[in-house]
Short mmCIF file of C-alpha atoms in Angstrom, two decimals:
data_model
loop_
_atom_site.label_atom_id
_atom_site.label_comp_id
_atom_site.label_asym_id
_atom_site.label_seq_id
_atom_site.Cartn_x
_atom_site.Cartn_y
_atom_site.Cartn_z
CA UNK A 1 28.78 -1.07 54.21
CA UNK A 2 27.81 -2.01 50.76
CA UNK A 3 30.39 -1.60 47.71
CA UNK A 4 28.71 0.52 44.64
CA UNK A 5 31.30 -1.59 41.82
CA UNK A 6 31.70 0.99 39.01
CA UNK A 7 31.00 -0.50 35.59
CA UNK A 8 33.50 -1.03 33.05
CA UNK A 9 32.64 1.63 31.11
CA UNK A 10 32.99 4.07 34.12
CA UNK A 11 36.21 2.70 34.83
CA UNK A 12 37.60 3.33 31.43
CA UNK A 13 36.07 7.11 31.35
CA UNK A 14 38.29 7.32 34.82
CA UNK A 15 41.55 6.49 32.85
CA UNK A 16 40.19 8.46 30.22
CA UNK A 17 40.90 11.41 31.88
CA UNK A 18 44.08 11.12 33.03
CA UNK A 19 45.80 8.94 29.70
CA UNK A 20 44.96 9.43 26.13
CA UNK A 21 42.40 6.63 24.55
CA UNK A 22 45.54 5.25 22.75
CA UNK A 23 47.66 4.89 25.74
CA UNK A 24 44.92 3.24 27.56
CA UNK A 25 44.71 0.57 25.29
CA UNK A 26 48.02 0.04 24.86
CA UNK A 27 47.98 -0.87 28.78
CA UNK A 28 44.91 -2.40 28.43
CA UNK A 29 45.82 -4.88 25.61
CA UNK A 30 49.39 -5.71 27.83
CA UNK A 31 50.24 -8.60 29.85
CA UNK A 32 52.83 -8.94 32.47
CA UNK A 33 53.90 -12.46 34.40
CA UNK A 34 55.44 -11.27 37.79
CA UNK A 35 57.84 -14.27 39.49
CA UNK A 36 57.42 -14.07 43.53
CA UNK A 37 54.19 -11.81 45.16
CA UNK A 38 56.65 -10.86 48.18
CA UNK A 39 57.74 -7.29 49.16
CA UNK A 40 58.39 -6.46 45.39
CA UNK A 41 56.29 -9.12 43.90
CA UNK A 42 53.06 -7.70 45.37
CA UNK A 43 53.57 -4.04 45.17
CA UNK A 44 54.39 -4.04 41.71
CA UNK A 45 51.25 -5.90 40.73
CA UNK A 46 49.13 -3.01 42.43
CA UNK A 47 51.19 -0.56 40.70
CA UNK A 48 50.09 -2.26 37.57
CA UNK A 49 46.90 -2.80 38.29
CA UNK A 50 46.41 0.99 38.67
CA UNK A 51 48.12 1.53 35.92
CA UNK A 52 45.81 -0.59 33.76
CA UNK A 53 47.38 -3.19 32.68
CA UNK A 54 45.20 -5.66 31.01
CA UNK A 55 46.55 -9.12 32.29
CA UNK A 56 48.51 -9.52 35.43
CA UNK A 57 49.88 -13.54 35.63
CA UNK A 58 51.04 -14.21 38.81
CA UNK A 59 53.27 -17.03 40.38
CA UNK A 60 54.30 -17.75 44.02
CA UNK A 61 53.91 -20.62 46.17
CA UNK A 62 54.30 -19.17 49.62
CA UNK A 63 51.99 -18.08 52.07
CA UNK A 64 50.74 -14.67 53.85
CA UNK A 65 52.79 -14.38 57.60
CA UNK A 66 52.77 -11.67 59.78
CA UNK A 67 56.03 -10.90 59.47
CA UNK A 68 55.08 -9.88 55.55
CA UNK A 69 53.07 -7.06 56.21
CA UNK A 70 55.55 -4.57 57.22
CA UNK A 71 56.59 -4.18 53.58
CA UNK A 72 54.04 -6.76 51.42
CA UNK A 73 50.53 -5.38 49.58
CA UNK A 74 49.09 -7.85 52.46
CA UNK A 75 46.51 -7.33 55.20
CA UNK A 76 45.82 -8.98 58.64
CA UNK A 77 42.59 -10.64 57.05
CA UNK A 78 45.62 -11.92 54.58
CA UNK A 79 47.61 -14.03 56.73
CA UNK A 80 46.95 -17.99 56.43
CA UNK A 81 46.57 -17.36 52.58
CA UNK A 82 48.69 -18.31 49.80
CA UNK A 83 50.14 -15.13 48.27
CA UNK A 84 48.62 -15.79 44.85
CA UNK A 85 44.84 -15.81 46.13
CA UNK A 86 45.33 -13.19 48.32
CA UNK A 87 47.07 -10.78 45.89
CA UNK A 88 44.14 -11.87 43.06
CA UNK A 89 41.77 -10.49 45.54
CA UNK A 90 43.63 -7.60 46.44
CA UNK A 91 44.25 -6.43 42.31
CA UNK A 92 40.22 -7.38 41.14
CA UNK A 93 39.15 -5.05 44.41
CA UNK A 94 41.04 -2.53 42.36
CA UNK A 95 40.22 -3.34 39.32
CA UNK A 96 37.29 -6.15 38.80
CA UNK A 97 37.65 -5.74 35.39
CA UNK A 98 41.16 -7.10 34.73
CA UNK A 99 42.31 -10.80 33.86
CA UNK A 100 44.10 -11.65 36.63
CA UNK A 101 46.26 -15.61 36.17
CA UNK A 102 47.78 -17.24 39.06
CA UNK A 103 49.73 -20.38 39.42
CA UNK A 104 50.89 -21.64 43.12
CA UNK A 105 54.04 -23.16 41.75
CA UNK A 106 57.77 -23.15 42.91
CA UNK A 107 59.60 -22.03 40.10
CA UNK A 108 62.80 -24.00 38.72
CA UNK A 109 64.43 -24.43 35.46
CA UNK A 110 62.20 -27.81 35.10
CA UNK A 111 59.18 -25.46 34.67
CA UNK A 112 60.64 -22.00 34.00
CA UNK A 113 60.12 -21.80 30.42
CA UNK A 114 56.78 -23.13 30.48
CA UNK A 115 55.28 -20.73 32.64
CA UNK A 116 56.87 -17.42 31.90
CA UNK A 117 58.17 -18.28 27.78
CA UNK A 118 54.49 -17.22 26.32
CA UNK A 119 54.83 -13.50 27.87
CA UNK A 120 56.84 -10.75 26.43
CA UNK A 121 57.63 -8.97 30.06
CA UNK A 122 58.73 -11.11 32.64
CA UNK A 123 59.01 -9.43 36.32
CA UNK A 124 61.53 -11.10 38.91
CA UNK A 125 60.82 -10.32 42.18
CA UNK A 126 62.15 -13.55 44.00
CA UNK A 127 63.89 -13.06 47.40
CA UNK A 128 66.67 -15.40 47.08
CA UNK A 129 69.77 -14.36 44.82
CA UNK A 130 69.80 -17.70 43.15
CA UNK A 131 66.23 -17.75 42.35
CA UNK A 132 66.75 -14.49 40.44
CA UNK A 133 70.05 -15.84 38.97
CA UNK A 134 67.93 -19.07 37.36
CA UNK A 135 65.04 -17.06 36.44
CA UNK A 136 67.05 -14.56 34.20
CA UNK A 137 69.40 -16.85 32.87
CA UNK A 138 66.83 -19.85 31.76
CA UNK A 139 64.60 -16.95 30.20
CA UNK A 140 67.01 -15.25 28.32
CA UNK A 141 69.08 -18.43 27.11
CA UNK A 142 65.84 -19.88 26.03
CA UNK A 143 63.23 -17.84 25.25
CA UNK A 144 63.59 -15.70 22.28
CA UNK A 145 62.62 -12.27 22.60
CA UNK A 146 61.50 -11.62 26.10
CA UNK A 147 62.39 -8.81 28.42
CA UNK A 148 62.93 -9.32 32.31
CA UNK A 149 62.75 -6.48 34.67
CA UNK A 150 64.84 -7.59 37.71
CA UNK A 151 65.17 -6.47 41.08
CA UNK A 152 68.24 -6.23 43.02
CA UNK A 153 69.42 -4.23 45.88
CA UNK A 154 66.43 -2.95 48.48
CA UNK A 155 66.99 -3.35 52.05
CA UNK A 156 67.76 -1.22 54.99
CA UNK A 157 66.85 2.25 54.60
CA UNK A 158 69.65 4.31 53.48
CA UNK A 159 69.92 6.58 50.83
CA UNK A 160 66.95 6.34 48.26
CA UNK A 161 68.73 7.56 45.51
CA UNK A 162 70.91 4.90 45.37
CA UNK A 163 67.94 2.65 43.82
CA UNK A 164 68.05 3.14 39.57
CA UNK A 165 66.99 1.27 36.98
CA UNK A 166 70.15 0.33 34.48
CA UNK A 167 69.20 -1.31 31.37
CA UNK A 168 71.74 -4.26 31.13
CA UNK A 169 70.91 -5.85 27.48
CA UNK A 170 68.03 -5.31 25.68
CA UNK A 171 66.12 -7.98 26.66
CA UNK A 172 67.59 -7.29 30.89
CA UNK A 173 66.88 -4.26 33.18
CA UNK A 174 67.69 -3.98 36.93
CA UNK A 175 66.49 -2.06 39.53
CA UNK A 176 67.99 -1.29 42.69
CA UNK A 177 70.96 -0.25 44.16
CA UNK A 178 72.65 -4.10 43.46
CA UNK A 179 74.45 -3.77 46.41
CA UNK A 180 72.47 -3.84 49.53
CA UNK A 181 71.33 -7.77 50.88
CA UNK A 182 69.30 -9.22 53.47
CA UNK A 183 72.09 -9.47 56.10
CA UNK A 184 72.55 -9.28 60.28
CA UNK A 185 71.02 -5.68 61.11
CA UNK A 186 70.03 -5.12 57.63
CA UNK A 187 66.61 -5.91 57.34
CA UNK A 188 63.90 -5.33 54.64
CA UNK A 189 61.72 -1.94 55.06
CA UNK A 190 58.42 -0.81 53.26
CA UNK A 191 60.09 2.40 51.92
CA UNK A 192 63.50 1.28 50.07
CA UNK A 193 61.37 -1.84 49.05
CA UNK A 194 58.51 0.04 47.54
CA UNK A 195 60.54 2.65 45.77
CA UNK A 196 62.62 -0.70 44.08
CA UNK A 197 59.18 -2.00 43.31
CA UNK A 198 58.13 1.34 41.73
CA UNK A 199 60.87 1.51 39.56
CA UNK A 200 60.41 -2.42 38.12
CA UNK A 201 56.43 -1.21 37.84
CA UNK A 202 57.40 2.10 35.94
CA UNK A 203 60.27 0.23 33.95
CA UNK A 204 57.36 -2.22 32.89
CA UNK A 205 54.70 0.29 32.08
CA UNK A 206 57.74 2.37 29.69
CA UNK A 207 58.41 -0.65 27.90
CA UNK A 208 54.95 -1.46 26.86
CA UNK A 209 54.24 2.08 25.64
CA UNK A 210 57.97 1.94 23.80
CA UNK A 211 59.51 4.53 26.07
CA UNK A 212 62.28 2.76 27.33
#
């Protein structure tokens, strides 16, 4: 089946429709780095992408497994990938139109700085609690301005309304219910991990129209 790719223009007429000309370019002119392109990682760079935001910089090192796709943006024809590719095909299939960065890169606080410190909304969506801990700590004690939208708090599948967004400081917000882990019969599900990732994407898109 062939693929008719709408222009650009026809694209923007699209968003037209449903935003106002100035808060399309507000989205349009925004970049966001997002740390990890896992369960929260990947979903909130398609809610982005929707969205239309301009520049989505992504960084992961893993790979696409089998066991992601119960909860990850990913696809069988995914699996053997690293994250970062597959996810960069996945958003310009959306949207061919948006800059979409990469870097396959584990993140530490050798390198932290470097790759997130030139954006001015910073998405963690690591797995591992002391990933997240170094991530939020090396950006805020170094960089000067910059906001990170955290997540923290997703698995299982109890009650959804448990899962907020709480602005800590002005430059930290967290979403999630903070209490719920990875633990023996507490596994990760698509539903409690997508509504997580749908609050860090709506968080993100507030900020950058100054709603938040």
């Amino acid at each position: 089946m062939r693929c008719n790719i709408p222009s650009e223009s026809e694209l923007n007429r699209a968003k037209d429709m449903r935003f106002t000309r100035e808060l399309h370019d507000k989205l349009r002119r925004a970049s966001v780095a997002i740390a990890g392109a896992g369960g929260l990682g990947s979903n909130v760079a398609v809610m982005l992408a929707r969205a239309g935001i301009g520049h989505l910089h992504i960084v992961d090192y893993d790979i696409v497994d089998i066991t992601n796709l119960n909860r990850q943006a990913y696809t069988i024809r995914h699996i053997g990938m690293h994250k970062v590719d597959a996810i960069s095909n996945i958003l310009l299939e959306i949207n061919p139109y948006m800059k979409v960065t990469t870097e396959n890169v584990m993140v530490d606080e050798s390198n932290c700085v470097r790759i997130f410190g030139g954006f001015d909304l910073v998405c963690e969506a690591f797995d591992r609690a002391s990933a997240k801990s170094m991530l939020v700590s090396t950006l805020l004690s170094e960089t000067g301005e910059q906001v990170v939208v955290s997540g923290s708090g997703m698995a299982g599948y109890g009650d959804a309304n448990a899962i907020k967004s709480r602005c800590v400081t002005k430059r930290l917000y967290i979403c999630g219910d903070e209490t719920t882990d990875v633990s023996e019969g507490i596994g990760l599900m698509a539903p409690r991990v997508a509504i997580c990732s749908g609050h860090q994407a709506n968080l993100i898109v507030r900020l950058i129209l100054g709603e938040a």
